Short mmCIF file of C-alpha atoms and ligand atoms in Angstrom, two decimals:
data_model
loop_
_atom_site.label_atom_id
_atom_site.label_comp_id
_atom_site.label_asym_id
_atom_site.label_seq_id
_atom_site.Cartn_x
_atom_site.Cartn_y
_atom_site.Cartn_z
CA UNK A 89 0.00 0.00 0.00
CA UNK A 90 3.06 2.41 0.73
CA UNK A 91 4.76 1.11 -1.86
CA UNK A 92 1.91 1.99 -4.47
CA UNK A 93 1.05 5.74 -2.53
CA UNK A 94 4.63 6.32 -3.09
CA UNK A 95 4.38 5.36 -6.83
CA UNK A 96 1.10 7.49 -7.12
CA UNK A 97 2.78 10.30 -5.85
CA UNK A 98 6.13 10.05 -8.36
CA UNK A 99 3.33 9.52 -11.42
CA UNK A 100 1.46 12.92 -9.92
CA UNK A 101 4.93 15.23 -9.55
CA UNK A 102 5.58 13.47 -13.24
CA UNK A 103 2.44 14.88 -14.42
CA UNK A 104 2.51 17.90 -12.84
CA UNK A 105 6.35 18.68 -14.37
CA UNK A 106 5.54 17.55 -17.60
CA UNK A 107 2.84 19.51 -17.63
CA UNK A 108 4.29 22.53 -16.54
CA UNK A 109 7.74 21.62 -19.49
CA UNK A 110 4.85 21.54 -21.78
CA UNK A 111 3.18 24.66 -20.49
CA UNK A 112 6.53 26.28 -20.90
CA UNK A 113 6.89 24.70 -24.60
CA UNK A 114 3.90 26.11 -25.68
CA UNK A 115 4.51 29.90 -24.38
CA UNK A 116 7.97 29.79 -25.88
CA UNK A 117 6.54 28.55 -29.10
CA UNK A 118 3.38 31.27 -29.42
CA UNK A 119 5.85 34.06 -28.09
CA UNK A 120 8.18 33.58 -30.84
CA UNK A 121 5.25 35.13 -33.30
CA UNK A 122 3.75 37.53 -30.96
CA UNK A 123 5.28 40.56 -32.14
CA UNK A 124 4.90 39.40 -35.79
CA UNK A 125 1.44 38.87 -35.30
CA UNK A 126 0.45 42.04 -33.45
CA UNK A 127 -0.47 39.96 -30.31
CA UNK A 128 1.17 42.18 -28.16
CA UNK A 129 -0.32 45.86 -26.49
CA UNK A 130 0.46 48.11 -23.54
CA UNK A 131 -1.65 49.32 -21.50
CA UNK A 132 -1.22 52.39 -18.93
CA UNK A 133 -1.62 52.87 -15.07
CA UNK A 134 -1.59 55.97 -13.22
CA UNK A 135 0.58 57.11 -10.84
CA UNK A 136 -0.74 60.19 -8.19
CA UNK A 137 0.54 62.32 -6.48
CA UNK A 138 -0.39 62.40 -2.95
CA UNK A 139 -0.04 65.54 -1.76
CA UNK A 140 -1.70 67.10 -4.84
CA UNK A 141 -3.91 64.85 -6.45
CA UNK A 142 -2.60 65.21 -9.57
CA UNK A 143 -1.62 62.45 -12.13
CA UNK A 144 2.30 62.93 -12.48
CA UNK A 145 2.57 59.70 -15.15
CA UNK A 146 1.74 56.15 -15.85
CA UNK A 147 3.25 52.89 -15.85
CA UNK A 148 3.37 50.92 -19.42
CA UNK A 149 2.49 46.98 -19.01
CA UNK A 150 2.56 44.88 -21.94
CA UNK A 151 -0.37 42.37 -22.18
CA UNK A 152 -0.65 39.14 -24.68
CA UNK A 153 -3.59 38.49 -26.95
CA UNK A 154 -3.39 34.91 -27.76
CA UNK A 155 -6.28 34.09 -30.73
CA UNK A 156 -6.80 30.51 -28.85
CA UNK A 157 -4.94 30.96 -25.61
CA UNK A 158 -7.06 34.03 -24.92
CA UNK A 159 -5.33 36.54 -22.38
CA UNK A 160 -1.57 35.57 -21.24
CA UNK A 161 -0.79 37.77 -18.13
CA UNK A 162 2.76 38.78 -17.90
CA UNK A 163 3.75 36.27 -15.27
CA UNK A 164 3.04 33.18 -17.52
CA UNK A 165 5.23 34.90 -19.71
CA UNK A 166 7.94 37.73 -19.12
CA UNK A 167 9.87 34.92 -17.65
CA UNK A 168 9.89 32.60 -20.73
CA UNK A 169 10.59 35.68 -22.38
CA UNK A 170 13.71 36.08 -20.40
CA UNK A 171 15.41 32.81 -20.54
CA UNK A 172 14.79 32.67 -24.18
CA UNK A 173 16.14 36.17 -24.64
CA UNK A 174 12.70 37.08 -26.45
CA UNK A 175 12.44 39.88 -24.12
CA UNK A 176 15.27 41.76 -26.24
CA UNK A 177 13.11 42.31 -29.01
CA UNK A 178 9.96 42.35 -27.51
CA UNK A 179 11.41 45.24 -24.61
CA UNK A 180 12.81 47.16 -27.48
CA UNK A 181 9.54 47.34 -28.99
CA UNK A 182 8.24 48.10 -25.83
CA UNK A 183 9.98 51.11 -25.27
CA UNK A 184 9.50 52.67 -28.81
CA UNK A 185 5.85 51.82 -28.45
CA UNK A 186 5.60 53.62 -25.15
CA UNK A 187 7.40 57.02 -26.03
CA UNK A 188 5.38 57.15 -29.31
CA UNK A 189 2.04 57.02 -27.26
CA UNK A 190 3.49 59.14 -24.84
CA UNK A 191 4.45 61.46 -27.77
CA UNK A 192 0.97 61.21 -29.27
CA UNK A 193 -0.35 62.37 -26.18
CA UNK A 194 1.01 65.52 -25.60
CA UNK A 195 0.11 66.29 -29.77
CA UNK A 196 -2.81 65.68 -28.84
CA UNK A 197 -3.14 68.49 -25.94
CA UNK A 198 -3.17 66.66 -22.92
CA UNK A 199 -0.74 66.67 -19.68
CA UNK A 200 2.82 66.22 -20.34
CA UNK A 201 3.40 63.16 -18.62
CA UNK A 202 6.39 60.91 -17.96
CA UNK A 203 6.17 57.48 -18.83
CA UNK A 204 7.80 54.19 -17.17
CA UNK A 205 8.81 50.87 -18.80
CA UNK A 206 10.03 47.94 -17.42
CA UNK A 207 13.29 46.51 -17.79
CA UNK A 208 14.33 43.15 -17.49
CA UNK A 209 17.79 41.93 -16.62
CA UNK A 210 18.26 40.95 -19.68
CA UNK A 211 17.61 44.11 -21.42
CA UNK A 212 20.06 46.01 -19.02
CA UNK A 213 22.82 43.96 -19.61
CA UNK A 214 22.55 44.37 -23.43
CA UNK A 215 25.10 46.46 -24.56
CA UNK A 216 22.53 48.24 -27.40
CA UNK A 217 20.30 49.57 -24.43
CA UNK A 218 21.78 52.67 -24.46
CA UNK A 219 21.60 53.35 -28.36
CA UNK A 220 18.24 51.89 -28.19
CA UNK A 221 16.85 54.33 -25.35
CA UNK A 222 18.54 57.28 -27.64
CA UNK A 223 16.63 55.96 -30.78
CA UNK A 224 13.36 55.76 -29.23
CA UNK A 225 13.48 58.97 -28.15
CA UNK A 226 14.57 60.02 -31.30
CA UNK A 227 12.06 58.59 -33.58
CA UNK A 228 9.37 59.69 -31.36
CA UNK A 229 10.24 62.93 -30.42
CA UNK A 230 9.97 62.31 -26.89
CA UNK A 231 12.16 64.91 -24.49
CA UNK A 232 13.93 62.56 -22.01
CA UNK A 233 12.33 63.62 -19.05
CA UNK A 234 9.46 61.84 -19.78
CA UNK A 235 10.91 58.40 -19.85
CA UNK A 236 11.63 56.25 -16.63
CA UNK A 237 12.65 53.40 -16.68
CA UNK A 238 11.98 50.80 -13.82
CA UNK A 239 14.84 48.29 -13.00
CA UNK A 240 14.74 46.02 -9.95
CA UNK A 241 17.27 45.42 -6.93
CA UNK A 242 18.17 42.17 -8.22
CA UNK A 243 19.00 42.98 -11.69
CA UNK A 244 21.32 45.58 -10.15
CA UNK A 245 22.80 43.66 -7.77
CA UNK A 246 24.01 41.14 -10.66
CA UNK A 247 27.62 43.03 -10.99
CA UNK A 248 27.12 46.24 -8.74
CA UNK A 249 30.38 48.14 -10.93
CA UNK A 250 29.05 47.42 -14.06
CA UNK A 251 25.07 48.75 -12.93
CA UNK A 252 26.23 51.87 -11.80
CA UNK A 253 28.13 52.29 -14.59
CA UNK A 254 25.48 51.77 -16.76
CA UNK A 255 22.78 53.40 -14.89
CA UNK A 256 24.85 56.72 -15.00
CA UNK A 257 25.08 56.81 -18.50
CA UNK A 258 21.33 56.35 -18.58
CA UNK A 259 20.75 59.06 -16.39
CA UNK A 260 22.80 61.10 -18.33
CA UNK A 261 20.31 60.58 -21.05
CA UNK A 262 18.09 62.65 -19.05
CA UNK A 263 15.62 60.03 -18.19
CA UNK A 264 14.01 59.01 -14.74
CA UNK A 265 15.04 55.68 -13.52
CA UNK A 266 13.63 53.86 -10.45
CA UNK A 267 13.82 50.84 -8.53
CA UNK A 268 11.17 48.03 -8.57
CA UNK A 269 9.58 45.90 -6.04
CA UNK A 270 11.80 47.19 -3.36
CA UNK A 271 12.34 45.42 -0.56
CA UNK A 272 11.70 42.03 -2.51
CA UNK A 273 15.36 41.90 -4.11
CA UNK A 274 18.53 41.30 -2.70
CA UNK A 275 19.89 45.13 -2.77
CA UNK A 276 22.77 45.55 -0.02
CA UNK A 277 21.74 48.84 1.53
CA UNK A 278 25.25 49.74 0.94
CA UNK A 279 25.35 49.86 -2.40
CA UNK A 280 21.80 51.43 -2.53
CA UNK A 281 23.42 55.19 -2.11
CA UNK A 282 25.62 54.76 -5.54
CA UNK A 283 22.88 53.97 -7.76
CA UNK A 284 21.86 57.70 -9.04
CA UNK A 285 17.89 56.83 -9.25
CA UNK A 286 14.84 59.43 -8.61
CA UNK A 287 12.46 56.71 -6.90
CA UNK A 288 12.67 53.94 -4.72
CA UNK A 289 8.94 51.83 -5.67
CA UNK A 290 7.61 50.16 -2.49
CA UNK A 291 6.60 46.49 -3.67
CA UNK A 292 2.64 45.38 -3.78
CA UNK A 293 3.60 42.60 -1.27
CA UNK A 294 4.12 45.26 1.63
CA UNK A 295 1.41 47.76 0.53
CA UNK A 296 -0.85 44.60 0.62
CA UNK A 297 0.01 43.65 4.62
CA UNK A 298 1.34 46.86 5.96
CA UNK A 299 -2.35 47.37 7.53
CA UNK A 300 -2.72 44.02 9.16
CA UNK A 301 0.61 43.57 10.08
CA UNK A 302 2.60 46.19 12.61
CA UNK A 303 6.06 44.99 11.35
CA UNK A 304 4.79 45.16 7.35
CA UNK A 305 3.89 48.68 8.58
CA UNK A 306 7.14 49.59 10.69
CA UNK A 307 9.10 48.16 6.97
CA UNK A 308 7.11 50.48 4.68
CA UNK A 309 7.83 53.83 7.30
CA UNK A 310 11.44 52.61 7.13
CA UNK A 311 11.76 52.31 3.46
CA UNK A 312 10.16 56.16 3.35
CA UNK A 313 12.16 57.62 5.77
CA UNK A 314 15.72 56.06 4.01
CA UNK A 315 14.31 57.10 0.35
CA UNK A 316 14.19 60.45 1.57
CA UNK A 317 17.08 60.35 3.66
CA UNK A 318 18.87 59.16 0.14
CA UNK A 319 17.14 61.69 -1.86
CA UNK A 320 14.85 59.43 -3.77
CA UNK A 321 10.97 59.63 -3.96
CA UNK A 322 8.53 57.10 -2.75
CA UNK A 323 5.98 55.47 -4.48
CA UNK A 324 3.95 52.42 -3.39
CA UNK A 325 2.42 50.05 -5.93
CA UNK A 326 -0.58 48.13 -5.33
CA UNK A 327 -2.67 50.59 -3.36
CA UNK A 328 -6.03 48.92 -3.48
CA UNK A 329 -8.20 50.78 -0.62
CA UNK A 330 -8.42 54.40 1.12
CA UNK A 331 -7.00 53.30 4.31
CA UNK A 332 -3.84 52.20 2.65
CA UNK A 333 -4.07 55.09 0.82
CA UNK A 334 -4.35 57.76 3.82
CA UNK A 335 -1.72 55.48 6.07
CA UNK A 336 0.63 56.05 2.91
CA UNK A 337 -0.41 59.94 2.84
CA UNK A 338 0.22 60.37 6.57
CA UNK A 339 3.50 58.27 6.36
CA UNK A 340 4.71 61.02 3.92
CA UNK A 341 5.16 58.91 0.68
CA UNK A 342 5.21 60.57 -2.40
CA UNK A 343 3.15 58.85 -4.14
CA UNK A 344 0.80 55.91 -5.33
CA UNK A 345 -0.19 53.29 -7.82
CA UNK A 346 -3.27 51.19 -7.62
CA UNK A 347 -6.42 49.19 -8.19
CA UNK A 348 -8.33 52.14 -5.83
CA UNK A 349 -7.34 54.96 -8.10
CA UNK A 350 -6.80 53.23 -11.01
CA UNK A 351 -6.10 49.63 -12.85
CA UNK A 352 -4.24 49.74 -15.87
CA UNK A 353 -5.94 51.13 -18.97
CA UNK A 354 -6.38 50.49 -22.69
CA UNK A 355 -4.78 53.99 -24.42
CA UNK A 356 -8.10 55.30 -25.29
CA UNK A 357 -9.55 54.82 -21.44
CA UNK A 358 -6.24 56.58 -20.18
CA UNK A 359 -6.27 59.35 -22.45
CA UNK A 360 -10.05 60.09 -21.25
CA UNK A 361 -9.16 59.83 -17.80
CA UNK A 362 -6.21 62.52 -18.40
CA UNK A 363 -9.16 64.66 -19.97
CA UNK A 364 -11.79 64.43 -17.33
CA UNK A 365 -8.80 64.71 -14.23
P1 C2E B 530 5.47 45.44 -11.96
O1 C2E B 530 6.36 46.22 -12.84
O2 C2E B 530 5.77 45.48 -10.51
O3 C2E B 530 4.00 45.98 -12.27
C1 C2E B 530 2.98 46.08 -11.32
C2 C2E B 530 1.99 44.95 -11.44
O4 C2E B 530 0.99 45.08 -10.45
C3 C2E B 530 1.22 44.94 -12.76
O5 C2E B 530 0.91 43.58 -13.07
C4 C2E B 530 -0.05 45.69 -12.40
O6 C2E B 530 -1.13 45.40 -13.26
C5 C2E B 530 -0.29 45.16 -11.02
N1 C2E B 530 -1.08 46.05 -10.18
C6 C2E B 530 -1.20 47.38 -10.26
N2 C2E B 530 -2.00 47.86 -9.28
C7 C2E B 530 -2.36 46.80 -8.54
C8 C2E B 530 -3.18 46.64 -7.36
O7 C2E B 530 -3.72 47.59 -6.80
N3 C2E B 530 -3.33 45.38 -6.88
C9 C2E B 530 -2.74 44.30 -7.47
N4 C2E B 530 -2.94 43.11 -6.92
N5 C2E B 530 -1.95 44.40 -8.56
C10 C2E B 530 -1.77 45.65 -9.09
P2 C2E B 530 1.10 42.99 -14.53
O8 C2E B 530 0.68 43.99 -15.55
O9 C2E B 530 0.46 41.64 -14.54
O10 C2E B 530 2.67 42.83 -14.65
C11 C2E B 530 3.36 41.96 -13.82
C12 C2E B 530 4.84 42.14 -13.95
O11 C2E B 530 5.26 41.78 -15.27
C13 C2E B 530 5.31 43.58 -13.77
O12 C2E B 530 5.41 43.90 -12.40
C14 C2E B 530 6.65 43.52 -14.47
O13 C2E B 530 7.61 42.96 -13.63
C15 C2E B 530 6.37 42.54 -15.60
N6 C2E B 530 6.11 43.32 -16.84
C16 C2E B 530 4.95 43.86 -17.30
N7 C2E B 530 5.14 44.51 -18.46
C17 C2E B 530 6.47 44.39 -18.75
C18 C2E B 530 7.31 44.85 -19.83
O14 C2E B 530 6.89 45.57 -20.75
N8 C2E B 530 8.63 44.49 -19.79
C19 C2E B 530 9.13 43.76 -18.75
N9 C2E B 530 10.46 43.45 -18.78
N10 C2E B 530 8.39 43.34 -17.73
C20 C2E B 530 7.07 43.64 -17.72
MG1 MG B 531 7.08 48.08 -12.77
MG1 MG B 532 6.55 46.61 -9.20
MG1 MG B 533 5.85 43.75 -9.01
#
């Protein structure tokens, strides 16, 4: 009887892995046409300032439009995208896309805003990054102050000379650049003063807990107070209800991103929010 639980149980973790290399398989294999095929889209989330009110930019996202898989959400596949080194391409399309809609925007009359894309490791270590940040600005006509990028800890933490190095010469672009998911990486606070960045983004997980838990709370003051005491700005992602949102507000963080104010918009939706805000 053990002896057959046991063998039940290899044939289930069997299933389950092939299931999950074939899972994988597929994504890799539908990914590879994505771009081609116009599968791919960003769409845009607020940020707000909390002091003001006032919209101060948005966050691009890219979403997947399978015709037969439906919807992909990033997390079944920015990571496929990553080992495969897809996300090359697909983050350099990414970024033009963004600074062109960005672009189109203020043409069209509304609120300069700054944009932020996402970076993967991947991307930062790729020695074009820097010519391909200059050519999307370029083409679209985008001034560099409206582009941020958003890089996490760990990506920086990879080979701490070489990320500074690089993250200089992006800021001397004259782009934004901040951190992602703080507090989820493995930044050494030590290094954290010699990376020139304008925000330090408190990660979902924390914003999530902070009001249940006293020590969630006690990290989320902390990672305030040392963002200002570095000279950074804080925002906090995944602000989903008003209580989070005034305990962030009397905490003195900068500003926020979230469900309650917003989720993240097709470009037509966030252009008519800009208009009626
Ligand atoms: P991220 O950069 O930390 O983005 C924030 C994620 O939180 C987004 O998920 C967003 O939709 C979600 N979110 C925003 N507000 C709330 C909220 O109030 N509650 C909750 N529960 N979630 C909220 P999304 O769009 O699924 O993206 C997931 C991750 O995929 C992103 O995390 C980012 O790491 C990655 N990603 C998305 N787009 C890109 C991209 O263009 N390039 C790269 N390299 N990565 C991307
Ligand atoms: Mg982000
Ligand atoms: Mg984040
Ligand atoms: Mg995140």
């Amino acid at each position: 009887r053990a002896k057959e639980a046991g063998r039940n149980q290899v044939q289930f973790y069997e299933a389950a892995m092939h299931a999950r290399v074939a899972e994988r398989a597929l994504i890799e294999a539908e990914l590879r046409h994505a771009l081609a095929r116009e599968e791919l889209s960003l769409v845009y989330q607020p940020k707000l300032d909390l002091r003001s009110g006032a919209v101060t930019g948005m966050e691009a996202l890219l979403r997947w439009q399978h015709p037969t898989l439906g919807s992909v959400s990033p997390a079944r596949f920015i990571g496929v995208a990553e080992e495969t080194g897809m996300i090359v391409a697909i983050g350099r399309w990414v970024l033009r896309m963004a600074c062109t809609q960005a672009m189109a925007w203020q043409q069209a009359g509304l609120p300069a805003l700054r944009v932020a894309v996402n970076l993967s490791a991947r991307q930062f270590r790729d020695q074009a990054l820097l010519e391909e940040v200059r050519a999307a600005l370029d083409d679209s006509g985008l001034a560099p102050q409206y582009l941020e990028l958003e890089l996490t800890e760990s990506l920086m933490m990879h080979n701490v000379d070489e990320a500074v190095a690089a993250i200089e010469n992006l800021k001397q672009l004259g782009i934004a650049l901040s951190i992602d998911d703080f507090g989820t990486g493995y930044s050494s606070l030590a290094y954290l003063k010699q990376f020139p960045v304008d925000y330090l983004k408190i990660d979902q997980s924390f914003t999530r807990d902070m009001l249940d838990e006293p020590r969630v709370a006690a990290i989320v003051r902390s990672v305030i107070a040392l963002g200002h005491s570095l000279g950074f700005k804080v925002i906090a992602e995944g602000v989903e209800t008003a209580p989070q949102l005034d305990y962030l507000r009397s905490n003195d963080c900068d500003e926020i991103q979230g469900y309650y104010f917003s989720r993240p918009l097709m470009p037509d939706a966030f252009a008519a929010l800009l208009r009626s805000s």
